[in-house]
Amino acid sequence: MALQAVPTKGNLMNTKKSLSLAKMGYELMDKKRNILIREMMALIDKANEIQGEIDGAYEEAYLALQTANITHGYCADISKTTPVENSLTLDYRSVMGVEIPIVRMDEPDRRELYFGLNSTSTALDEAYMKFTEVKVLTTKLAEIENSVYRLADAIKKTQKRANALKNIMIPKFEADVKFITDALDEKDREEFSRMKVIKAQKNK
């Protein structure tokens, strides 16, 4: 059983202050949770949209690659002329204290191809451009999915803290305020009764 606060006016003031701070903290946590949920839901909608675009882009890219393979034979050797992607940069933005990643990639120059024009056809150019589109979309989706994961984790922690304030701390402080107030009122009544008795004895 939890120990009750000592019923003094100083403790009553401190407990009321703690209760006020706990209620304010709960309101802030509740607002933070709602903002994070709205941000996450917007990103989920965006992720679903990009996922649909990626599905279509992959389908078109593999179809273009299939056409290129039929035209040129197996394109493994030609594909080795394409440079490794190293233009990705990572930055962060803050949403209510939650670090959200920002992934940037240099927009590829679609006019810049890395294989000879004499030995290839437009079928290979088309495959290259389609897979470049897939790469750009995949980068965007990775940023959004990671952001959603971070937001979901922050929402879970915020909800836990809000619940602790609402269901544990605030009721405890309210009970302490009531206990101290009742005890002080009882003490005042006792003091009033004692003074009446003393006054009556003096009058006699």
Coordinates of C-alpha atoms in Angstrom, one line a residue, residues 3-201:
L3 CA 2.2 5.8 1.7
Q4 CA -0.1 8.9 2.1
A5 CA 1.5 12.3 2.0
V6 CA 1.9 14.1 5.3
P7 CA -1.2 16.4 5.6
T8 CA 0.4 19.8 5.7
K9 CA -0.5 23.0 3.8
G10 CA 3.0 22.9 2.2
N11 CA 2.4 19.4 0.9
L12 CA -1.0 20.3 -0.3
M13 CA 0.4 23.2 -2.4
N14 CA 3.2 20.9 -3.8
T15 CA 0.8 18.1 -4.6
K16 CA -1.6 20.5 -6.3
K17 CA 1.3 21.8 -8.4
S18 CA 2.4 18.3 -9.3
L19 CA -1.2 17.4 -10.2
S20 CA -1.4 20.5 -12.5
L21 CA 1.9 19.6 -14.1
A22 CA 0.8 16.0 -14.6
K23 CA -2.4 17.1 -16.3
M24 CA -0.5 19.5 -18.5
G25 CA 2.0 16.7 -19.4
Y26 CA -0.9 14.4 -20.4
E27 CA -2.4 17.1 -22.6
L28 CA 1.0 17.6 -24.3
M29 CA 1.5 13.9 -24.8
D30 CA -2.0 13.5 -26.2
K31 CA -1.4 16.4 -28.7
K32 CA 2.0 14.9 -29.6
R33 CA 0.4 11.5 -30.2
N34 CA -2.3 12.9 -32.4
I35 CA 0.2 14.9 -34.5
L36 CA 2.4 11.9 -34.9
I37 CA -0.6 9.7 -35.9
R38 CA -1.7 12.3 -38.6
E39 CA 1.9 12.4 -39.9
M40 CA 2.1 8.6 -40.0
M41 CA -1.2 8.2 -41.8
A42 CA -0.3 10.7 -44.4
L43 CA 3.0 8.8 -45.0
I44 CA 1.2 5.5 -45.2
D45 CA -1.1 6.9 -47.9
K46 CA 1.9 8.2 -49.8
A47 CA 3.7 4.8 -49.4
N48 CA 0.7 3.0 -50.8
E49 CA 0.7 5.3 -53.8
I50 CA 4.4 4.9 -54.4
Q51 CA 4.1 1.1 -54.0
G52 CA 1.5 1.0 -56.8
E53 CA 3.9 3.1 -59.0
I54 CA 6.8 0.7 -58.2
D55 CA 4.8 -2.3 -59.1
G56 CA 3.9 -0.8 -62.4
A57 CA 7.5 0.4 -63.0
Y58 CA 9.0 -3.0 -62.2
E59 CA 6.5 -4.7 -64.6
E60 CA 7.5 -2.3 -67.4
A61 CA 11.2 -2.5 -66.5
Y62 CA 11.3 -6.4 -66.6
L63 CA 9.3 -6.3 -69.8
A64 CA 11.8 -3.9 -71.3
L65 CA 14.7 -6.0 -70.1
Q66 CA 13.1 -9.1 -71.6
T67 CA 12.8 -7.3 -74.9
A68 CA 16.5 -6.2 -74.7
N69 CA 17.6 -9.7 -73.9
I70 CA 15.7 -11.0 -76.9
T71 CA 17.3 -8.3 -79.1
H72 CA 20.9 -8.5 -77.8
G73 CA 21.1 -11.8 -76.1
Y74 CA 21.8 -12.0 -72.4
C75 CA 22.8 -8.4 -71.3
A76 CA 25.0 -9.3 -68.3
D77 CA 28.2 -8.0 -69.9
I78 CA 26.6 -4.8 -71.1
S79 CA 25.1 -4.2 -67.7
K80 CA 28.6 -4.0 -66.1
T81 CA 29.2 -0.7 -67.9
T82 CA 26.6 1.0 -65.7
P83 CA 28.3 2.7 -62.7
V84 CA 27.5 2.0 -59.1
E85 CA 25.0 4.4 -57.6
N86 CA 26.8 6.6 -55.0
S87 CA 24.8 9.8 -55.0
L88 CA 22.6 8.9 -52.1
T89 CA 22.7 11.3 -49.2
L90 CA 20.9 11.0 -45.8
D91 CA 19.5 13.9 -43.8
Y92 CA 16.9 14.2 -41.1
R93 CA 14.0 16.4 -40.1
S94 CA 12.2 16.6 -36.8
V95 CA 8.5 16.0 -36.2
M96 CA 7.7 16.6 -32.5
G97 CA 11.2 15.4 -31.5
V98 CA 11.1 12.3 -33.8
E99 CA 14.0 12.2 -36.3
I100 CA 12.6 11.5 -39.7
P101 CA 15.0 10.5 -42.5
I102 CA 15.3 12.5 -45.7
V103 CA 16.9 10.4 -48.5
R104 CA 18.2 12.3 -51.5
M105 CA 19.5 11.0 -54.8
D106 CA 20.8 13.0 -57.7
E107 CA 18.3 12.9 -60.5
P108 CA 19.8 10.8 -63.2
D109 CA 20.4 12.3 -66.6
R110 CA 18.3 10.1 -68.9
R111 CA 20.4 11.3 -71.9
E112 CA 23.5 9.9 -70.4
L113 CA 23.9 6.2 -71.2
Y114 CA 26.9 4.1 -70.4
F115 CA 27.0 1.6 -73.2
G116 CA 28.0 2.0 -76.9
L117 CA 25.4 3.3 -79.3
N118 CA 26.8 1.1 -82.2
S119 CA 26.4 -2.2 -80.4
T120 CA 23.0 -1.6 -78.7
S121 CA 19.5 -0.6 -79.6
T122 CA 16.7 1.5 -78.1
A123 CA 15.4 -1.6 -76.4
L124 CA 18.4 -1.5 -74.0
D125 CA 18.0 2.2 -73.6
E126 CA 14.4 1.7 -72.6
A127 CA 15.3 -1.0 -70.1
Y128 CA 18.0 1.2 -68.5
M129 CA 15.5 4.2 -68.2
K130 CA 12.8 2.0 -66.7
F131 CA 15.1 0.5 -64.1
T132 CA 16.4 4.0 -63.3
E133 CA 12.8 5.0 -62.6
V134 CA 12.5 1.9 -60.3
K135 CA 15.6 3.0 -58.5
V136 CA 14.2 6.5 -57.8
L137 CA 10.9 5.2 -56.6
T138 CA 12.5 2.6 -54.4
T139 CA 14.6 5.4 -52.7
K140 CA 11.4 7.4 -52.0
L141 CA 9.6 4.3 -50.6
A142 CA 12.6 3.4 -48.4
E143 CA 12.5 6.9 -46.9
I144 CA 8.8 6.8 -46.2
E145 CA 8.8 3.2 -44.8
N146 CA 11.6 4.1 -42.4
S147 CA 9.8 7.3 -41.4
V148 CA 6.6 5.3 -40.7
Y149 CA 8.5 2.8 -38.6
R150 CA 10.1 5.6 -36.5
L151 CA 6.8 7.4 -36.1
A152 CA 5.0 4.2 -35.0
D153 CA 7.7 3.5 -32.4
A154 CA 7.4 7.1 -31.1
I155 CA 3.6 6.8 -31.0
K156 CA 3.9 3.7 -28.9
K157 CA 6.2 5.3 -26.4
T158 CA 4.1 8.5 -26.3
Q159 CA 0.9 6.4 -25.7
K160 CA 2.6 4.5 -22.9
R161 CA 3.7 7.8 -21.2
A162 CA 0.3 9.3 -21.6
N163 CA -1.4 6.2 -20.1
A164 CA 1.0 6.3 -17.2
L165 CA 0.1 10.0 -16.5
K166 CA -3.7 9.4 -17.0
N167 CA -4.1 6.1 -15.2
I168 CA -1.4 6.3 -12.5
M169 CA 0.1 9.7 -11.7
I170 CA -3.0 11.9 -12.1
P171 CA -5.3 9.6 -10.0
K172 CA -2.5 9.4 -7.3
F173 CA -2.1 13.1 -7.1
E174 CA -5.9 13.6 -7.0
A175 CA -6.1 11.1 -4.2
D176 CA -3.3 12.8 -2.3
V177 CA -5.0 16.2 -2.7
K178 CA -8.3 14.8 -1.4
F179 CA -6.5 13.1 1.6
I180 CA -4.6 16.2 2.6
T181 CA -7.6 18.5 2.1
D182 CA -9.8 16.2 4.2
A183 CA -7.1 15.8 6.9
L184 CA -6.6 19.6 7.1
D185 CA -10.4 20.2 7.2
E186 CA -10.7 17.7 10.0
K187 CA -7.8 19.4 11.8
D188 CA -9.5 22.8 11.4
R189 CA -12.8 21.4 12.8
E190 CA -10.9 19.9 15.8
E191 CA -9.2 23.2 16.3
F192 CA -12.5 25.1 16.1
S193 CA -14.2 22.7 18.6
R194 CA -11.2 23.0 21.0
M195 CA -11.3 26.8 20.8
K196 CA -15.1 26.7 21.5
V197 CA -14.5 24.5 24.6
I198 CA -11.7 26.8 25.8
K199 CA -13.9 29.8 25.3
A200 CA -16.8 28.2 27.1
Q201 CA -14.6 27.3 30.1

